[in-house]
mmCIF file of C-alpha atoms in Angstrom:
data_model
loop_
_atom_site.group_PDB
_atom_site.id
_atom_site.type_symbol
_atom_site.label_atom_id
_atom_site.label_comp_id
_atom_site.label_asym_id
_atom_site.label_seq_id
_atom_site.Cartn_x
_atom_site.Cartn_y
_atom_site.Cartn_z
ATOM 1 C CA MET A 1 -17.045 39.219 35.179
ATOM 2 C CA GLU A 2 -13.540 37.742 35.300
ATOM 3 C CA ARG A 3 -14.911 34.504 36.754
ATOM 4 C CA HIS A 4 -17.496 34.366 33.965
ATOM 5 C CA ILE A 5 -14.768 34.719 31.307
ATOM 6 C CA GLN A 6 -12.710 31.957 32.938
ATOM 7 C CA THR A 7 -15.744 29.679 32.982
ATOM 8 C CA LEU A 8 -16.447 30.425 29.309
ATOM 9 C CA ILE A 9 -12.844 29.707 28.301
ATOM 10 C CA PHE A 10 -12.904 26.422 30.243
ATOM 11 C CA SER A 11 -16.168 25.425 28.536
ATOM 12 C CA ILE A 12 -14.703 26.107 25.079
ATOM 13 C CA ILE A 13 -11.542 24.107 25.814
ATOM 14 C CA PHE A 14 -13.610 21.245 27.225
ATOM 15 C CA SER A 15 -15.861 21.194 24.185
ATOM 16 C CA ILE A 16 -12.870 21.132 21.811
ATOM 17 C CA PHE A 17 -11.227 18.180 23.510
ATOM 18 C CA SER A 18 -14.559 16.367 23.943
ATOM 19 C CA VAL A 19 -15.160 16.128 20.180
ATOM 20 C CA PRO A 20 -14.754 12.436 19.288
ATOM 21 C CA LEU A 21 -12.005 11.651 16.795
ATOM 22 C CA ILE A 22 -13.116 10.189 13.482
ATOM 23 C CA PRO A 23 -11.465 6.763 13.299
ATOM 24 C CA GLN A 24 -9.617 5.695 10.178
ATOM 25 C CA GLU A 25 -11.780 3.452 8.009
ATOM 26 C CA SER A 26 -11.175 -0.202 8.806
ATOM 27 C CA GLN A 27 -9.666 -2.307 6.030
ATOM 28 C CA GLU A 28 -11.141 -5.484 7.509
ATOM 29 C CA ASN A 29 -14.285 -5.701 5.372
ATOM 30 C CA ARG A 30 -13.338 -3.529 2.427
ATOM 31 C CA VAL A 31 -9.987 -2.626 0.920
ATOM 32 C CA ARG A 32 -9.966 1.083 0.042
ATOM 33 C CA PHE A 33 -7.093 3.363 -0.978
ATOM 34 C CA SER A 34 -6.419 6.220 -3.388
ATOM 35 C CA LEU A 35 -4.347 5.799 -6.525
ATOM 36 C CA TRP A 36 -3.193 8.194 -9.217
ATOM 37 C CA ALA A 37 -1.522 8.414 -12.607
ATOM 38 C CA GLN A 38 0.101 11.416 -14.243
ATOM 39 C CA THR A 39 -1.801 13.205 -17.009
ATOM 40 C CA GLU A 40 0.635 15.935 -18.112
ATOM 41 C CA VAL A 41 0.698 14.525 -21.628
ATOM 42 C CA TYR A 42 -2.994 15.375 -21.927
ATOM 43 C CA PRO A 43 -3.255 18.925 -20.476
ATOM 44 C CA GLY A 44 -6.848 19.871 -19.659
ATOM 45 C CA TYR A 45 -8.255 16.716 -21.237
ATOM 46 C CA PHE A 46 -9.514 15.127 -18.024
ATOM 47 C CA ASP A 47 -11.010 18.111 -16.228
ATOM 48 C CA GLU A 48 -14.434 17.747 -17.837
ATOM 49 C CA ARG A 49 -14.424 14.013 -18.316
ATOM 50 C CA VAL A 50 -13.767 12.444 -14.904
ATOM 51 C CA GLY A 51 -17.299 11.022 -14.878
ATOM 52 C CA GLU A 52 -16.605 9.249 -18.134
ATOM 53 C CA HIS A 53 -13.370 7.925 -16.684
ATOM 54 C CA GLU A 54 -15.210 6.457 -13.711
ATOM 55 C CA ARG A 55 -17.345 4.591 -16.228
ATOM 56 C CA SER A 56 -14.341 3.376 -18.214
ATOM 57 C CA MET A 57 -12.326 2.452 -15.115
ATOM 58 C CA ASN A 58 -15.080 0.061 -14.068
ATOM 59 C CA GLU A 59 -15.328 -1.534 -17.513
ATOM 60 C CA ILE A 60 -12.985 -4.070 -19.028
ATOM 61 C CA LYS A 61 -13.310 -2.999 -22.668
ATOM 62 C CA ASP A 62 -9.848 -2.059 -23.890
ATOM 63 C CA ASN A 63 -11.212 -0.281 -26.969
ATOM 64 C CA ASP A 64 -13.307 2.208 -24.975
ATOM 65 C CA GLU A 65 -12.753 5.667 -26.464
ATOM 66 C CA TRP A 66 -12.294 7.119 -22.952
ATOM 67 C CA TYR A 67 -9.980 4.301 -21.885
ATOM 68 C CA SER A 68 -6.856 6.451 -22.020
ATOM 69 C CA VAL A 69 -3.295 5.952 -20.817
ATOM 70 C CA PRO A 70 -3.702 7.132 -17.167
ATOM 71 C CA VAL A 71 -6.793 4.928 -16.767
ATOM 72 C CA ARG A 72 -4.862 1.958 -18.100
ATOM 73 C CA LYS A 73 -1.979 2.668 -15.720
ATOM 74 C CA ILE A 74 -4.277 2.818 -12.709
ATOM 75 C CA ARG A 75 -5.922 -0.444 -13.727
ATOM 76 C CA GLU A 76 -2.491 -2.063 -14.066
ATOM 77 C CA ILE A 77 -1.310 -0.972 -10.620
ATOM 78 C CA ALA A 78 -4.492 -1.532 -8.591
ATOM 79 C CA PRO A 79 -4.628 -5.394 -8.737
ATOM 80 C CA PHE A 80 -1.002 -5.644 -7.584
ATOM 81 C CA LEU A 81 -1.705 -3.555 -4.470
ATOM 82 C CA VAL A 82 -5.091 -5.201 -3.777
ATOM 83 C CA GLU A 83 -3.308 -8.567 -3.999
ATOM 84 C CA GLY A 84 -0.880 -7.475 -1.279
ATOM 85 C CA MET A 85 -3.750 -6.357 0.976
ATOM 86 C CA VAL A 86 -6.022 -9.374 0.422
ATOM 87 C CA TYR A 87 -3.609 -12.319 0.102
ATOM 88 C CA GLY A 88 -0.193 -10.909 0.965
ATOM 89 C CA TRP A 89 3.315 -11.565 -0.333
ATOM 90 C CA LYS A 90 6.017 -14.089 0.478
ATOM 91 C CA PHE A 91 9.640 -12.992 0.661
ATOM 92 C CA SER A 92 13.215 -14.179 1.060
ATOM 93 C CA TYR A 93 15.947 -11.857 2.336
ATOM 94 C CA THR A 94 19.698 -12.333 2.613
ATOM 95 C CA PRO A 95 21.397 -9.427 4.440
ATOM 96 C CA TYR A 96 24.607 -7.898 3.138
ATOM 97 C CA ASP A 97 27.642 -9.151 5.034
ATOM 98 C CA LYS A 98 30.925 -7.512 4.091
ATOM 99 C CA ALA A 99 33.059 -9.742 6.314
ATOM 100 C CA ARG A 100 31.710 -12.915 4.693
ATOM 101 C CA GLY A 101 31.584 -11.474 1.205
ATOM 102 C CA VAL A 102 27.797 -11.922 0.985
ATOM 103 C CA GLU A 103 25.797 -9.568 -1.214
ATOM 104 C CA GLU A 104 22.338 -8.450 -0.208
ATOM 105 C CA PHE A 105 19.546 -10.399 -1.902
ATOM 106 C CA PHE A 106 15.781 -9.910 -1.765
ATOM 107 C CA GLU A 107 12.836 -11.313 -3.681
ATOM 108 C CA PHE A 108 9.090 -11.398 -3.174
ATOM 109 C CA SER A 109 6.025 -12.794 -4.921
ATOM 110 C CA PRO A 110 2.262 -13.004 -4.290
ATOM 111 C CA ILE A 111 0.946 -15.716 -1.999
ATOM 112 C CA ASN A 112 -2.100 -15.977 -4.256
ATOM 113 C CA GLU A 113 -2.746 -14.027 -7.425
ATOM 114 C CA LEU A 114 -6.087 -12.357 -7.981
ATOM 115 C CA SER A 115 -8.275 -14.263 -10.411
ATOM 116 C CA GLU A 116 -9.725 -12.497 -13.445
ATOM 117 C CA GLU A 117 -13.105 -12.570 -11.703
ATOM 118 C CA GLU A 118 -11.628 -10.894 -8.624
ATOM 119 C CA LYS A 119 -9.927 -8.265 -10.767
ATOM 120 C CA SER A 120 -13.267 -7.471 -12.384
ATOM 121 C CA LYS A 121 -14.707 -6.767 -8.925
ATOM 122 C CA ILE A 122 -12.211 -3.991 -8.182
ATOM 123 C CA GLY A 123 -14.142 -0.717 -8.137
ATOM 124 C CA TYR A 124 -12.837 2.697 -9.188
ATOM 125 C CA LYS A 125 -14.818 5.441 -7.444
ATOM 126 C CA ASN A 126 -15.047 9.247 -7.468
ATOM 127 C CA PRO A 127 -12.160 10.144 -9.804
ATOM 128 C CA TRP A 128 -10.784 13.666 -9.752
ATOM 129 C CA SER A 129 -8.206 15.570 -11.794
ATOM 130 C CA GLU A 130 -5.730 17.866 -10.023
ATOM 131 C CA ASP A 131 -2.108 19.000 -10.366
ATOM 132 C CA GLY A 132 -1.485 16.955 -13.489
ATOM 133 C CA LYS A 133 -2.850 13.727 -11.979
ATOM 134 C CA LEU A 134 -5.926 11.595 -12.457
ATOM 135 C CA SER A 135 -6.783 10.193 -9.005
ATOM 136 C CA VAL A 136 -9.397 7.664 -7.943
ATOM 137 C CA TRP A 137 -10.521 5.629 -4.937
ATOM 138 C CA VAL A 138 -9.824 1.924 -5.432
ATOM 139 C CA GLU A 139 -12.234 -0.397 -3.589
ATOM 140 C CA PHE A 140 -12.461 -4.153 -3.183
ATOM 141 C CA GLN A 141 -14.974 -5.963 -0.971
ATOM 142 C CA ARG A 142 -13.438 -8.888 0.876
ATOM 143 C CA THR A 143 -15.223 -12.229 0.903
ATOM 144 C CA PRO A 144 -16.043 -13.823 4.306
ATOM 145 C CA SER A 145 -12.988 -16.096 4.014
ATOM 146 C CA GLN A 146 -10.775 -13.124 3.155
ATOM 147 C CA ILE A 147 -12.166 -11.210 6.142
ATOM 148 C CA ASN A 148 -11.312 -14.156 8.415
ATOM 149 C CA ARG A 149 -7.847 -14.280 6.857
ATOM 150 C CA PHE A 150 -7.237 -10.620 7.651
ATOM 151 C CA ARG A 151 -8.536 -11.097 11.204
ATOM 152 C CA SER A 152 -6.107 -13.964 11.742
ATOM 153 C CA TRP A 153 -3.254 -11.680 10.697
ATOM 154 C CA ASN A 154 -4.437 -8.916 13.016
ATOM 155 C CA SER A 155 -3.214 -10.488 16.234
ATOM 156 C CA VAL A 156 -0.379 -10.076 18.708
ATOM 157 C CA LEU A 157 1.360 -13.053 17.091
ATOM 158 C CA HIS A 158 2.217 -11.047 14.003
ATOM 159 C CA PRO A 159 4.532 -8.059 14.428
ATOM 160 C CA LYS A 160 3.820 -4.830 12.601
ATOM 161 C CA ILE A 161 6.580 -3.611 10.292
ATOM 162 C CA LYS A 162 6.815 -0.577 8.030
ATOM 163 C CA GLY A 163 9.059 0.469 5.167
ATOM 164 C CA VAL A 164 9.588 3.160 2.545
ATOM 165 C CA GLY A 165 10.839 2.513 -0.972
ATOM 166 C CA PHE A 166 11.795 4.626 -4.004
ATOM 167 C CA SER A 167 11.962 4.147 -7.747
ATOM 168 C CA LYS A 168 12.164 6.224 -10.937
ATOM 169 C CA LEU A 169 8.990 7.806 -12.283
ATOM 170 C CA ALA A 170 10.066 6.800 -15.781
ATOM 171 C CA PHE A 171 9.518 3.135 -14.860
ATOM 172 C CA GLY A 172 5.738 3.650 -14.599
ATOM 173 C CA PHE A 173 3.930 0.625 -13.138
ATOM 174 C CA ASP A 174 7.230 -1.227 -12.770
ATOM 175 C CA GLY A 175 8.475 1.744 -10.744
ATOM 176 C CA ILE A 176 5.672 1.367 -8.203
ATOM 177 C CA ARG A 177 6.305 -2.361 -7.976
ATOM 178 C CA LEU A 178 10.049 -1.785 -7.502
ATOM 179 C CA ALA A 179 9.394 0.879 -4.856
ATOM 180 C CA SER A 180 6.995 -1.515 -3.095
ATOM 181 C CA GLU A 181 9.658 -4.224 -3.182
ATOM 182 C CA GLU A 182 12.185 -1.838 -1.632
ATOM 183 C CA ALA A 183 9.644 -0.778 1.014
ATOM 184 C CA LEU A 184 9.118 -4.429 1.979
ATOM 185 C CA LYS A 185 12.859 -5.146 1.963
ATOM 186 C CA ASN A 186 13.567 -2.147 4.193
ATOM 187 C CA ALA A 187 10.775 -3.168 6.572
ATOM 188 C CA VAL A 188 12.152 -6.724 6.848
ATOM 189 C CA ARG A 189 15.746 -5.476 7.158
ATOM 190 C CA GLU A 190 14.808 -3.109 9.996
ATOM 191 C CA TYR A 191 12.917 -5.908 11.747
ATOM 192 C CA ALA A 192 15.935 -8.228 11.454
ATOM 193 C CA ARG A 193 18.321 -5.517 12.625
ATOM 194 C CA THR A 194 16.338 -4.654 15.761
ATOM 195 C CA ARG A 195 14.842 -8.050 16.714
ATOM 196 C CA ILE A 196 17.514 -10.622 15.819
ATOM 197 C CA LYS A 197 20.695 -10.526 17.891
ATOM 198 C CA THR A 198 23.094 -11.859 15.271
ATOM 199 C CA LYS A 199 22.851 -11.099 11.563
ATOM 200 C CA PRO A 200 21.032 -14.032 9.946
ATOM 201 C CA LYS A 201 22.164 -15.831 6.813
ATOM 202 C CA GLU A 202 18.615 -15.719 5.479
ATOM 203 C CA ILE A 203 15.142 -14.788 6.686
ATOM 204 C CA SER A 204 12.012 -15.775 4.823
ATOM 205 C CA GLY A 205 8.334 -15.359 5.548
ATOM 206 C CA THR A 206 5.062 -13.782 4.522
ATOM 207 C CA VAL A 207 3.448 -10.374 4.954
ATOM 208 C CA ILE A 208 0.097 -8.779 4.297
ATOM 209 C CA VAL A 209 -0.364 -5.050 3.690
ATOM 210 C CA ARG A 210 -2.399 -3.871 6.685
ATOM 211 C CA GLU A 211 -2.967 -0.181 5.870
ATOM 212 C CA PRO A 212 -3.709 1.733 2.657
ATOM 213 C CA PRO A 213 -0.486 2.211 0.658
ATOM 214 C CA ILE A 214 0.786 5.771 0.361
ATOM 215 C CA ILE A 215 2.239 6.625 -3.057
ATOM 216 C CA GLY A 216 3.815 10.010 -3.626
ATOM 217 C CA ILE A 217 6.639 11.771 -5.431
ATOM 218 C CA ASP A 218 9.906 12.720 -3.740
ATOM 219 C CA SER A 219 12.796 14.342 -5.644
ATOM 220 C CA GLY A 220 11.530 13.078 -8.982
ATOM 221 C CA ARG A 221 10.987 9.521 -7.751
ATOM 222 C CA TYR A 222 8.055 7.392 -6.640
ATOM 223 C CA ARG A 223 7.901 7.181 -2.858
ATOM 224 C CA VAL A 224 5.874 4.227 -1.587
ATOM 225 C CA THR A 225 5.126 3.716 2.120
ATOM 226 C CA LEU A 226 3.754 0.338 3.192
ATOM 227 C CA ASP A 227 2.654 -1.076 6.566
ATOM 228 C CA PHE A 228 2.579 -4.850 7.072
ATOM 229 C CA PHE A 229 1.748 -7.676 9.399
ATOM 230 C CA MET A 230 4.644 -10.148 9.188
ATOM 231 C CA GLU A 231 5.120 -13.834 9.828
ATOM 232 C CA SER A 232 8.630 -15.284 9.576
ATOM 233 C CA ASP A 233 8.754 -18.855 8.267
ATOM 234 C CA ARG A 234 12.403 -19.492 8.964
ATOM 235 C CA ILE A 235 15.547 -17.724 10.100
ATOM 236 C CA ILE A 236 18.797 -19.388 9.039
ATOM 237 C CA GLU A 237 21.858 -18.471 11.095
ATOM 238 C CA TYR A 238 25.512 -18.772 10.164
ATOM 239 C CA LYS A 239 26.997 -21.839 11.847
ATOM 240 C CA THR A 240 30.551 -20.532 11.762
ATOM 241 C CA PHE A 241 32.157 -17.250 10.861
#
């Protein structure tokens, strides 16, 4: 009897650890991530109308009666993030150097901006309303050339970097952009700190967002987590102290 119980327990454990893990959806062919906007100013308004909002999110008509503020906000933010995942961003970073009296400087911009036609192809799927937020799945199908572009980034030649950024909720769309900028800056700064022996005068390069962005709220602020592939174009070192 005891042997039978041991055999049964072993079989259960084996079956648990033999269940294949469900892999995370690849971003190679299709960009897909969730996005949300706050709806507290319209309590209860969205609960019965999420189907209508899916319709309005996928239409361009600004005068749509269902085309409300949260829908507009989502449609403002989505192209910016899709741009980072499809084409990537270029950046320039100057680290802070107290001894030399150098202030930290960082800027970034899109490598290519989405065309109006590309923006119209962004899909907004399966919206849901919960905890004062209107959420939706944002989808964008890559073209063959964009798929090849992503594949070229996904190689051992391009290091993976990751950063977290914060910004005020009151800034709205600009807050998410600012938090994304800080996430990229922190990712580049950590890369420079751990991979470059001496603090550089300037580092510039390009990145592409390799995983779905994670946007949340932390202590009343936007919290944006971004993963990148990075390619450094140039690293300028100080010649003398």
